[in-house]
CSV table of C-alpha atoms in Angstrom, one decimal:
chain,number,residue,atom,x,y,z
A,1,UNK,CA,93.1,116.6,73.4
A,2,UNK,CA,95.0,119.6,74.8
A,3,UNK,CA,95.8,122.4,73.0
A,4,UNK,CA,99.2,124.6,74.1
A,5,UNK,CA,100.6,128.0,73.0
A,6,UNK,CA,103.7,128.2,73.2
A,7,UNK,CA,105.7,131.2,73.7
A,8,UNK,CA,105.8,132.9,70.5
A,9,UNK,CA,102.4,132.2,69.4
A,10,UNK,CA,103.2,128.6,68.2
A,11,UNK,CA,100.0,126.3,68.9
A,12,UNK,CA,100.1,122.5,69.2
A,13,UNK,CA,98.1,120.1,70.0
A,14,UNK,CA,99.0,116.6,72.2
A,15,UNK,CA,96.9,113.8,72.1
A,16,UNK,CA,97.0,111.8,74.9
A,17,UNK,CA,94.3,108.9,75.0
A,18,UNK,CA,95.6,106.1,73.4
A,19,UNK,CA,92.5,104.8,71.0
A,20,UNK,CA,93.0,108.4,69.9
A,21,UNK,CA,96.4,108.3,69.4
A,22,UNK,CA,96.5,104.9,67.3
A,23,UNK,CA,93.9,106.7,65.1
A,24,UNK,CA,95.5,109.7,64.4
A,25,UNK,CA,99.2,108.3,64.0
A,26,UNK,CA,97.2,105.8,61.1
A,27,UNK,CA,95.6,108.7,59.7
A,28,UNK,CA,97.0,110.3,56.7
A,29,UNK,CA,95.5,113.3,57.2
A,30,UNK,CA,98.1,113.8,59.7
A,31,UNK,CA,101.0,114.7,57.2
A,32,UNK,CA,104.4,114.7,58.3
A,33,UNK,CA,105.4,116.2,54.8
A,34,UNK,CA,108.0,118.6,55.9
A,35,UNK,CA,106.8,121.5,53.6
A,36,UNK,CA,103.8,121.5,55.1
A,37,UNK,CA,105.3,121.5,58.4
A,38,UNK,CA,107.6,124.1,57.5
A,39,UNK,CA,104.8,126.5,56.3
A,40,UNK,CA,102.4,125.5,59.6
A,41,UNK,CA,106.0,125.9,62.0
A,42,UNK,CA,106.2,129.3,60.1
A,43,UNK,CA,102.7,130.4,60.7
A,44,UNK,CA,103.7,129.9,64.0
A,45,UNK,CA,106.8,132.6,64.2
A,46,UNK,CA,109.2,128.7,64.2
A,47,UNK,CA,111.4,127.9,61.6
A,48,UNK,CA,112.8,124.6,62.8
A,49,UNK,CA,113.7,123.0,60.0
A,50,UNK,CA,115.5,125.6,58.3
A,51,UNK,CA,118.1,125.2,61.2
A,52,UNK,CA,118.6,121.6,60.3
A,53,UNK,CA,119.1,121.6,56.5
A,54,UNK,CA,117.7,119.7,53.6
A,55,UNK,CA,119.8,117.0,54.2
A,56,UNK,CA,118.2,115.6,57.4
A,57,UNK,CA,114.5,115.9,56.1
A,58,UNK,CA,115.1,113.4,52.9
A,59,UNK,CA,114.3,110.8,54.9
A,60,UNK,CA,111.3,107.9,55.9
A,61,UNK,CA,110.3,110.0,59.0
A,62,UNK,CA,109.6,113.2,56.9
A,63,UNK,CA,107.6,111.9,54.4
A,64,UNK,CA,103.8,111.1,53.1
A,65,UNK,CA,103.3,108.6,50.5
A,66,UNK,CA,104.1,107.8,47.2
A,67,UNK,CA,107.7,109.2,48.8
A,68,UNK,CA,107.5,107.1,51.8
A,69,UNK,CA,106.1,104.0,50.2
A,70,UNK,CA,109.6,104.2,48.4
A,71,UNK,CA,111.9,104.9,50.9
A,72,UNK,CA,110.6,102.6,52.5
A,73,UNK,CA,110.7,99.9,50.6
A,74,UNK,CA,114.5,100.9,49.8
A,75,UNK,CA,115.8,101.0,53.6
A,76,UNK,CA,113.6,97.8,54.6
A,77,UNK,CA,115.8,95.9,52.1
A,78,UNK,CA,118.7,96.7,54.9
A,79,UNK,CA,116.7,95.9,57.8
A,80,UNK,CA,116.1,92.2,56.7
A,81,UNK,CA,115.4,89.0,59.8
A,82,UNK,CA,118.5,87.5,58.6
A,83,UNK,CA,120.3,91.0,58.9
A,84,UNK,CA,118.8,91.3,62.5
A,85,UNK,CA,119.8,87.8,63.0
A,86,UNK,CA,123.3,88.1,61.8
A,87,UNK,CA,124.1,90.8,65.0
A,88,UNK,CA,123.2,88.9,67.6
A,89,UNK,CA,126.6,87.1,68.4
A,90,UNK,CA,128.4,90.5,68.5
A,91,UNK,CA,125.5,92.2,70.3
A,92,UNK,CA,125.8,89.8,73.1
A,93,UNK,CA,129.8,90.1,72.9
A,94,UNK,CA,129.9,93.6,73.5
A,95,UNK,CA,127.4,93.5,76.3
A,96,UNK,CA,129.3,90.9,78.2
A,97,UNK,CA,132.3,92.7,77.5
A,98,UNK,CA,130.8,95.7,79.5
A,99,UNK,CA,129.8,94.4,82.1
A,100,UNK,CA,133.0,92.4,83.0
A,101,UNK,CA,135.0,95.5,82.3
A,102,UNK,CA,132.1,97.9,85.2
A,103,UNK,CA,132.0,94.4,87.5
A,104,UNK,CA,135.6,94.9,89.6
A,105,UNK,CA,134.5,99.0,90.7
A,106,UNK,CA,131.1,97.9,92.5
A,107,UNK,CA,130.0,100.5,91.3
A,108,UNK,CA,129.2,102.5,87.7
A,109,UNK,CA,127.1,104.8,85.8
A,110,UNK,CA,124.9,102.5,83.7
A,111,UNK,CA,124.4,105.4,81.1
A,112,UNK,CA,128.0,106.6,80.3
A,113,UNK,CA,129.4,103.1,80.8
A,114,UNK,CA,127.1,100.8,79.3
A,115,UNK,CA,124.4,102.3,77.8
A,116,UNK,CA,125.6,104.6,75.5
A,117,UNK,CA,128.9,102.8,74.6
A,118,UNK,CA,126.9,99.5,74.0
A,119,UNK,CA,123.7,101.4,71.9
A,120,UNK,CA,126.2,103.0,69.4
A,121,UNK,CA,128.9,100.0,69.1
A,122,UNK,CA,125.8,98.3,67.9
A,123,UNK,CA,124.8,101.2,65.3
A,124,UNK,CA,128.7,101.3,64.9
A,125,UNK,CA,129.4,97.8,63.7
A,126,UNK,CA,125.6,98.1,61.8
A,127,UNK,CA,126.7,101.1,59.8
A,128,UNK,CA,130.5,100.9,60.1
A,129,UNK,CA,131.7,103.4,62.4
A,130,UNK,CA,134.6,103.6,64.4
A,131,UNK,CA,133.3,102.1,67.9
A,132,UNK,CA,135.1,104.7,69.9
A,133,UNK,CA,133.4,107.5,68.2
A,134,UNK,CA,130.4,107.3,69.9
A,135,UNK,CA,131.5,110.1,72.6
A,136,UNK,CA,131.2,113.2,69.7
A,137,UNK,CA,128.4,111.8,67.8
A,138,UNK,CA,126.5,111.8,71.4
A,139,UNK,CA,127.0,115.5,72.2
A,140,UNK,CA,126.5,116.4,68.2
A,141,UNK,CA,122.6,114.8,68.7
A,142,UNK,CA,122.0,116.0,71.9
A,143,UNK,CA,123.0,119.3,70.5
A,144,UNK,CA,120.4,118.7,67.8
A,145,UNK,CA,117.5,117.0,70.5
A,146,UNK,CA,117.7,119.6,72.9
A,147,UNK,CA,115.2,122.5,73.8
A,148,UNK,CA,115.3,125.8,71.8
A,149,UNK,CA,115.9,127.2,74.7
A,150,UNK,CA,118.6,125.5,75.7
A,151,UNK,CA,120.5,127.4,73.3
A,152,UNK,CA,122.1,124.6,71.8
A,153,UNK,CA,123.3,125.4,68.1
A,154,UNK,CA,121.3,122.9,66.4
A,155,UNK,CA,123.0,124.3,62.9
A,156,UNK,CA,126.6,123.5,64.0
A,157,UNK,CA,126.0,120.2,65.2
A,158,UNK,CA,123.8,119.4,61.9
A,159,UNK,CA,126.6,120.5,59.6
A,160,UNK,CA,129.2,118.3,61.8
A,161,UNK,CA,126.7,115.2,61.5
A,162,UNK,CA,126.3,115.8,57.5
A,163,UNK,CA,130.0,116.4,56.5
A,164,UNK,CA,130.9,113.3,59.0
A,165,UNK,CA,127.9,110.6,57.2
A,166,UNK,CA,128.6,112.4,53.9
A,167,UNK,CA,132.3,110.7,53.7
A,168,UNK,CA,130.9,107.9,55.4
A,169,UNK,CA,129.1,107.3,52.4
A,170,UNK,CA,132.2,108.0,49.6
A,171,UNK,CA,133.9,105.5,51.5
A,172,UNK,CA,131.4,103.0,51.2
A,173,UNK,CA,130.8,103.6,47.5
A,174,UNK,CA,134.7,103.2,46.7
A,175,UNK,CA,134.7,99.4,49.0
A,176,UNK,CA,131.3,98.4,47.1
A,177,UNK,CA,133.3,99.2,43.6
A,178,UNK,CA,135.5,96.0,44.6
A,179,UNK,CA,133.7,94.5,47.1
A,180,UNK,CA,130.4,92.9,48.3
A,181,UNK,CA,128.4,94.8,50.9
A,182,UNK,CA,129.8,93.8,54.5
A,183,UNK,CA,127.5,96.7,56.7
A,184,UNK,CA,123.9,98.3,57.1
A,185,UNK,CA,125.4,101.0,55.2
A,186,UNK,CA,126.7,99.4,52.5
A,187,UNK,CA,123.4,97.8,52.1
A,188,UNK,CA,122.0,101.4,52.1
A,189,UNK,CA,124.2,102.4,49.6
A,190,UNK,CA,123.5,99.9,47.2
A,191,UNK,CA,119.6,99.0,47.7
A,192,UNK,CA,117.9,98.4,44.7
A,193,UNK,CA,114.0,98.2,43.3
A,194,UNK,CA,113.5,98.3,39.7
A,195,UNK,CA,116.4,100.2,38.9
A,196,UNK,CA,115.3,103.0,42.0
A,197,UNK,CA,117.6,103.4,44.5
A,198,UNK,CA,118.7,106.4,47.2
A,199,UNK,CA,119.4,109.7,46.6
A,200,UNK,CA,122.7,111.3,47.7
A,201,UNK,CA,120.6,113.6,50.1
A,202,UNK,CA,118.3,110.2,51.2
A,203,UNK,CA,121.2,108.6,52.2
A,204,UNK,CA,122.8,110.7,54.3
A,205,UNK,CA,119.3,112.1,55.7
A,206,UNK,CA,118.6,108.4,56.3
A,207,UNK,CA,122.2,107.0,58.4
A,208,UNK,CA,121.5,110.6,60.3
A,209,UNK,CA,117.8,109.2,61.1
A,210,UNK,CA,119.6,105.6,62.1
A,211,UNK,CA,122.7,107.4,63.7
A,212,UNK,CA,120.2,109.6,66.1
A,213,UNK,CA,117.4,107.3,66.5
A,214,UNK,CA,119.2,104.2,66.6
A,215,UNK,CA,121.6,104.6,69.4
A,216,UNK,CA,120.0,107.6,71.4
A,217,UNK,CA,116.4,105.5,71.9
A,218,UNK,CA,118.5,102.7,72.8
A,219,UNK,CA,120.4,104.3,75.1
A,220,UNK,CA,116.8,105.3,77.2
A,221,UNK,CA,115.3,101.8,76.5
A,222,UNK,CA,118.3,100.5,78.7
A,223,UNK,CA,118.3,103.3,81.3
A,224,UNK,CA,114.6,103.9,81.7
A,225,UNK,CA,114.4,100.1,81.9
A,226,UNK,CA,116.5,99.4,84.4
A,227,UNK,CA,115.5,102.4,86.5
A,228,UNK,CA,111.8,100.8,86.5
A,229,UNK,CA,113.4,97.5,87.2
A,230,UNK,CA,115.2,99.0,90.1
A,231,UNK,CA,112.7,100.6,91.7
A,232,UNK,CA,109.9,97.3,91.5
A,233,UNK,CA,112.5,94.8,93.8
A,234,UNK,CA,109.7,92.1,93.0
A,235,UNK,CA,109.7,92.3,89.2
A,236,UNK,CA,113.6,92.6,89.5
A,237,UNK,CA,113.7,89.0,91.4
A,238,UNK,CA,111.1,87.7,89.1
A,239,UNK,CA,113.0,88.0,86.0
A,240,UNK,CA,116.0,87.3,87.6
A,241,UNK,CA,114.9,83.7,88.4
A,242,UNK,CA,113.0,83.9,84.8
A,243,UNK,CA,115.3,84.7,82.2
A,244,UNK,CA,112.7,83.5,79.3
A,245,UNK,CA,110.1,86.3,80.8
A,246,UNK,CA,112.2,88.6,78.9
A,247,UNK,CA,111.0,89.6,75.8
A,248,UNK,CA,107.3,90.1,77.7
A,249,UNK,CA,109.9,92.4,80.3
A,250,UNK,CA,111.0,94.2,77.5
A,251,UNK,CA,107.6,95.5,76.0
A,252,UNK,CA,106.4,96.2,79.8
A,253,UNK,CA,109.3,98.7,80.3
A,254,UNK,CA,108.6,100.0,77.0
A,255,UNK,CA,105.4,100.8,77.6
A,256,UNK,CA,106.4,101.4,81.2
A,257,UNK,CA,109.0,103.8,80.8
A,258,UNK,CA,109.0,104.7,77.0
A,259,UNK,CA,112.2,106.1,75.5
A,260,UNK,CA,110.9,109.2,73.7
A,261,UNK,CA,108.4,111.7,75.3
A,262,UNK,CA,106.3,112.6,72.6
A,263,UNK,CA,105.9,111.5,68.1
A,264,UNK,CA,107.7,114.3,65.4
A,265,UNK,CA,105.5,116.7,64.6
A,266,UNK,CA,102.3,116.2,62.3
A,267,UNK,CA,100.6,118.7,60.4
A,268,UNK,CA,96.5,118.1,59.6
A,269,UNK,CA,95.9,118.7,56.1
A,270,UNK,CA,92.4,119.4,56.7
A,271,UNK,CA,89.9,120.1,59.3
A,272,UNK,CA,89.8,116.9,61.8
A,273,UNK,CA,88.1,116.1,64.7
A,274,UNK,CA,89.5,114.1,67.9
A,275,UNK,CA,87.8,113.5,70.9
A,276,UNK,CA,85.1,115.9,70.1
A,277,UNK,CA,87.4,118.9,69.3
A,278,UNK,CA,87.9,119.8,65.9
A,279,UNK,CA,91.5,120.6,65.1
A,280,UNK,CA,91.5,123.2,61.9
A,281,UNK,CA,93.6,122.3,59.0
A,282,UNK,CA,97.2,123.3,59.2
A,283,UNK,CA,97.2,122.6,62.8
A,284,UNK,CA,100.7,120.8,64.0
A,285,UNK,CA,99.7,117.8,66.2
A,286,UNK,CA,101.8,115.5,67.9
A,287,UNK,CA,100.7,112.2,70.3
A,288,UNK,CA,102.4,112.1,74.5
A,289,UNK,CA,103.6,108.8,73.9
A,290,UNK,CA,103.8,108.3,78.0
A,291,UNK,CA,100.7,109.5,78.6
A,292,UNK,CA,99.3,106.6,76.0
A,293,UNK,CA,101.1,103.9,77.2
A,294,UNK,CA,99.3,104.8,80.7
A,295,UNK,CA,95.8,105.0,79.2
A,296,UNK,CA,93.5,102.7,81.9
A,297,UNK,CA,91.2,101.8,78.9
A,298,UNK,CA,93.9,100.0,77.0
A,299,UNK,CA,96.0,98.6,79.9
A,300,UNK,CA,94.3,97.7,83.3
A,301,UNK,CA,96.4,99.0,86.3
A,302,UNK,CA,98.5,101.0,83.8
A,303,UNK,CA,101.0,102.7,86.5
A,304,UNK,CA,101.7,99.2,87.5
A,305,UNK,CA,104.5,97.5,86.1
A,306,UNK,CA,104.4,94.4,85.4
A,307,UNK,CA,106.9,91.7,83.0
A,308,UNK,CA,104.3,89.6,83.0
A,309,UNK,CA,101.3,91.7,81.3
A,310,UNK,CA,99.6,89.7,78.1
A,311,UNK,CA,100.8,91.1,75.6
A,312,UNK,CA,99.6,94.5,73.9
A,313,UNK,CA,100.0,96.9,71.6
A,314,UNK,CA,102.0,100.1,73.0
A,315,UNK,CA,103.1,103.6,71.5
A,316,UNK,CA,106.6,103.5,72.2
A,317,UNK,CA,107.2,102.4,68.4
A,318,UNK,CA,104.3,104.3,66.9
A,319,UNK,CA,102.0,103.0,64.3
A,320,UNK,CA,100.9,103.3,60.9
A,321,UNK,CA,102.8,103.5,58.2
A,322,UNK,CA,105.9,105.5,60.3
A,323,UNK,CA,105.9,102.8,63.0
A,324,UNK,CA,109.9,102.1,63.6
A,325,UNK,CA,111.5,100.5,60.6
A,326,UNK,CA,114.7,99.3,64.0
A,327,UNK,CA,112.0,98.1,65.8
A,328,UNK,CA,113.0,94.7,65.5
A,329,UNK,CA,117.2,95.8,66.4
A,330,UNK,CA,115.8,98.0,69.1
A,331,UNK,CA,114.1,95.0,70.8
A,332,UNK,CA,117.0,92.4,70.2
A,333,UNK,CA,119.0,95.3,72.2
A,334,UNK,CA,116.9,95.5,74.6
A,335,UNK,CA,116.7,92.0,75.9
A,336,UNK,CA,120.4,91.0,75.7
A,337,UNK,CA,121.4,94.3,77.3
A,338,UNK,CA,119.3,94.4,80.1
A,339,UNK,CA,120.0,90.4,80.5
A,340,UNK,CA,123.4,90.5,80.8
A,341,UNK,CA,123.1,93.2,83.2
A,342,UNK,CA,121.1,91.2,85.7
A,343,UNK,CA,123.1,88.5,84.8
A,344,UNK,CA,126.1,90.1,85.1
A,345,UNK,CA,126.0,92.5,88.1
A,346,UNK,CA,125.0,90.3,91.0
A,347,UNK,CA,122.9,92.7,94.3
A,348,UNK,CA,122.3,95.2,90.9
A,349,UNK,CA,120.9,98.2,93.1
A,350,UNK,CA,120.7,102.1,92.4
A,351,UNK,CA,123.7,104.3,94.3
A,352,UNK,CA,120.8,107.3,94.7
A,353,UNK,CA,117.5,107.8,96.3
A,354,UNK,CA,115.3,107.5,92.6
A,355,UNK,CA,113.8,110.6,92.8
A,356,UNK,CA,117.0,112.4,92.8
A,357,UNK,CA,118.4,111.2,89.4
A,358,UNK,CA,117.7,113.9,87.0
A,359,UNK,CA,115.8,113.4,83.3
A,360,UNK,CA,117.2,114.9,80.4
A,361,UNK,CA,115.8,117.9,79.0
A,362,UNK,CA,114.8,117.0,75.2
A,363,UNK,CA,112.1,118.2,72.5
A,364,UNK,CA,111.6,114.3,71.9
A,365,UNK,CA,113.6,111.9,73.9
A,366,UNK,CA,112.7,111.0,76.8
A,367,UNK,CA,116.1,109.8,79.4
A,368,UNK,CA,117.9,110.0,82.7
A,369,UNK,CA,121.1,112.2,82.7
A,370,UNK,CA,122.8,109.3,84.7
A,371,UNK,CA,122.1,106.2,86.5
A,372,UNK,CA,124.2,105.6,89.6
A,373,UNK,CA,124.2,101.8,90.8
A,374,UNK,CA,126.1,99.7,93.1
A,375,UNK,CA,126.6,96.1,92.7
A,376,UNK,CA,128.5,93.1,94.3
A,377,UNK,CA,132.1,93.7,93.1
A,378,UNK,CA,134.7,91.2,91.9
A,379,UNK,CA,135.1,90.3,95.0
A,380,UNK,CA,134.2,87.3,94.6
A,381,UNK,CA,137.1,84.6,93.6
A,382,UNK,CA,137.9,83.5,90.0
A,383,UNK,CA,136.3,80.5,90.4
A,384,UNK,CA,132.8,81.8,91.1
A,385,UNK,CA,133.4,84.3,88.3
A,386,UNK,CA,134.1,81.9,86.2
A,387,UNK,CA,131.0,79.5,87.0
A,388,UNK,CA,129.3,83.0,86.1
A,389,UNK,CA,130.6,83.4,82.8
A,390,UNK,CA,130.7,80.0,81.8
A,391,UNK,CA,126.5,79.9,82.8
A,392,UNK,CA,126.2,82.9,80.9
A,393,UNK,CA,127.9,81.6,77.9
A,394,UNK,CA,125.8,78.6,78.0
A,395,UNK,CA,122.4,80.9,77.9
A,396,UNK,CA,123.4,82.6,74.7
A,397,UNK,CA,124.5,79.8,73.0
């Protein structure tokens, strides 16, 4: 347990033990009812989520139970297997197409030419979004994830974001008045459990929540990933030469390298004690999600990576009853994204010294700015291009 005060008088308090942190994320005395945050952020000279609006809090993340238990139960109607299932065809598509569109240069920024186009075309063609638009919803949420003191104007970009998924949403209720549902969001729209269903307010707060989390986690997952890889030549090799090591590679870099530095906010709804400190109720607690996933009691040589660990739980997802609903979408992403890259981009190798690629400020996420690589070029004749592609093709059929 550590406890901060920040500037301002605002105190937190970071777990960072991992046995700890499973506890606490399962523990509902942890609330992460937004009116309780609101009146402990307040306490606290913060008013966070008045800057935001009402109409990003209606949402799964913001909520205790009985509200939770329903939302829920409403959005995992649109996360189904077969849903899941259903993307993987044009998940691999777009990653191929990528790659073969970076391969000729020899060179690229995996971030702003892979990463981010391929993690929102995905949440595009879930939620039916124009593919190209993924350029002004990226600087709208890293508008809304960036420090306070950043000076970003987190109200702006909130408004922009609700007024953008707010049509999003008309449109969809005039195609399901004629039509069945063909997208996540259509599914949204018209989830039903014994006559309940979403709110206006819960389905906008809740495509924000996908828009946001969905492609901007993704985006790190790939990046962070493939920076580990890069950097551990012998892990690289290894699941080079074993392409079925990767969903175990996938959960290692998670854990490795998680995408998000720390959970939302909690707020303790009574006195509770961690690791021998009592925390007083009202206190806002959050868990450093890194700082887990390195915890030598739960994973043995923890600042080693290593794609072929056992399998174990890590924090990258959470746990409890907020552990991620996309989960299952973040970790199909995941594998064929960072497979087609090795696939794909044969002598894959970063264009600057590690240590001098720069992180992304960010209250939550946790990223590179950019990810300069070299890699053989096209170079190579048709023919051996095509023996690639056609191998490839062969693997994800």
């Amino acid at each position: 347990m550590h406890r901060e005060e920040r500037p301002g008088g605002l105190v937190t308090w970071q777990i960072s033990a991992f046995s700890e942190a499973r506890a606490a994320l399962g523990d509902s005395r942890f609330s992460k009812d937004p009116r309780r945050l609101g009146e402990a952020l307040r306490a606290g000279g913060r008013s966070m989520f008045a800057e935001y609006g009402d109409n990003l809090l209606d949402n799964l993340l913001n909520s205790d139970p009985p509200d939770h238990t329903r939302l829920r139960r409403l959005v995992g109607k649109a996360f189904s297997p077969a849903t899941i299932e259903r993307l993987g065809p044009t998940t691999q598509r777009l990653a191929d197409e990528l790659v073969a569109s970076m391969l000729p240069a020899g060179r690229a920024d995996l971030l702003a030419q892979f990463a981010y186009p391929f993690a929102f075309g995905v949440i595009a063609r879930v939620l039916g979004l124009p593919p190209d638009s993924y350029r002004i919803f990226q600087r709208w949420t890293e508008s809304m994830t960036a420090p306070r003191e950043q000076g970003t104007d987190r109200m702006v970009a909130a408004r922009h974001l609700c007024e953008h998924v707010t049509e999003l949403v008309r449109r969809s209720r005039e195609w399901l008045a004629s039509a069945p549902a063909e997208t996540l969001l259509d599914e949204l729209v018209s989830a039903r459990d014994d006559g309940d269903r979403l709110s206006e307010n819960e389905l906008v707060a809740t495509v924000l929540l996908l828009i946001i989390a969905g492609h901007e986690t993704t985006v790190n997952l790939i990046g962070n990933g493939v920076h580990a890889l890069l950097q551990h030549p012998g892990q690289l090799a290894l699941l080079r030469d074993h392409p079925d090591l990767i969903d175990g590679a996938v959960e290692e870099l998670l854990r490795f390298q998680p995408p998000i530095s720390k959970t939302t906010l909690r707020v303790t709804t009574t006195d509770v004690e961690v690791a021998g400190t009592e925390i007083p109720a009202g206190s806002i607690v959050n868990v450093l999600v890194p700082a887990a996933n390195r915890d030598q009691r739960q994973f043995p040589d923890a600042d080693r990576l290593d794609i072929t660990r056992p399998p174990s739980a890590h924090m990258s997802f959470g746990h409890g009853i907020h552990y991620c609903i996309g989960a299952p979408l973040a970790r199909m992403e995941g594998r064929i994204a960072i497979g087609a890259l090795l696939r794909g981009l044969p002598g894959l190798r970063l264009a600057e010294p590690a240590a001098e690629i720069p992180w992304r400020a960010s209250n939550i996420l946790r990223g590179l700015q950019r990810l300069p690589v070299r890699f053989d070029s096209a170079g190579a004749d048709d023919e051996v291009r095509d023996r690639r592609h056609a191998g490839a093709a062969r693997v994800h059929a």
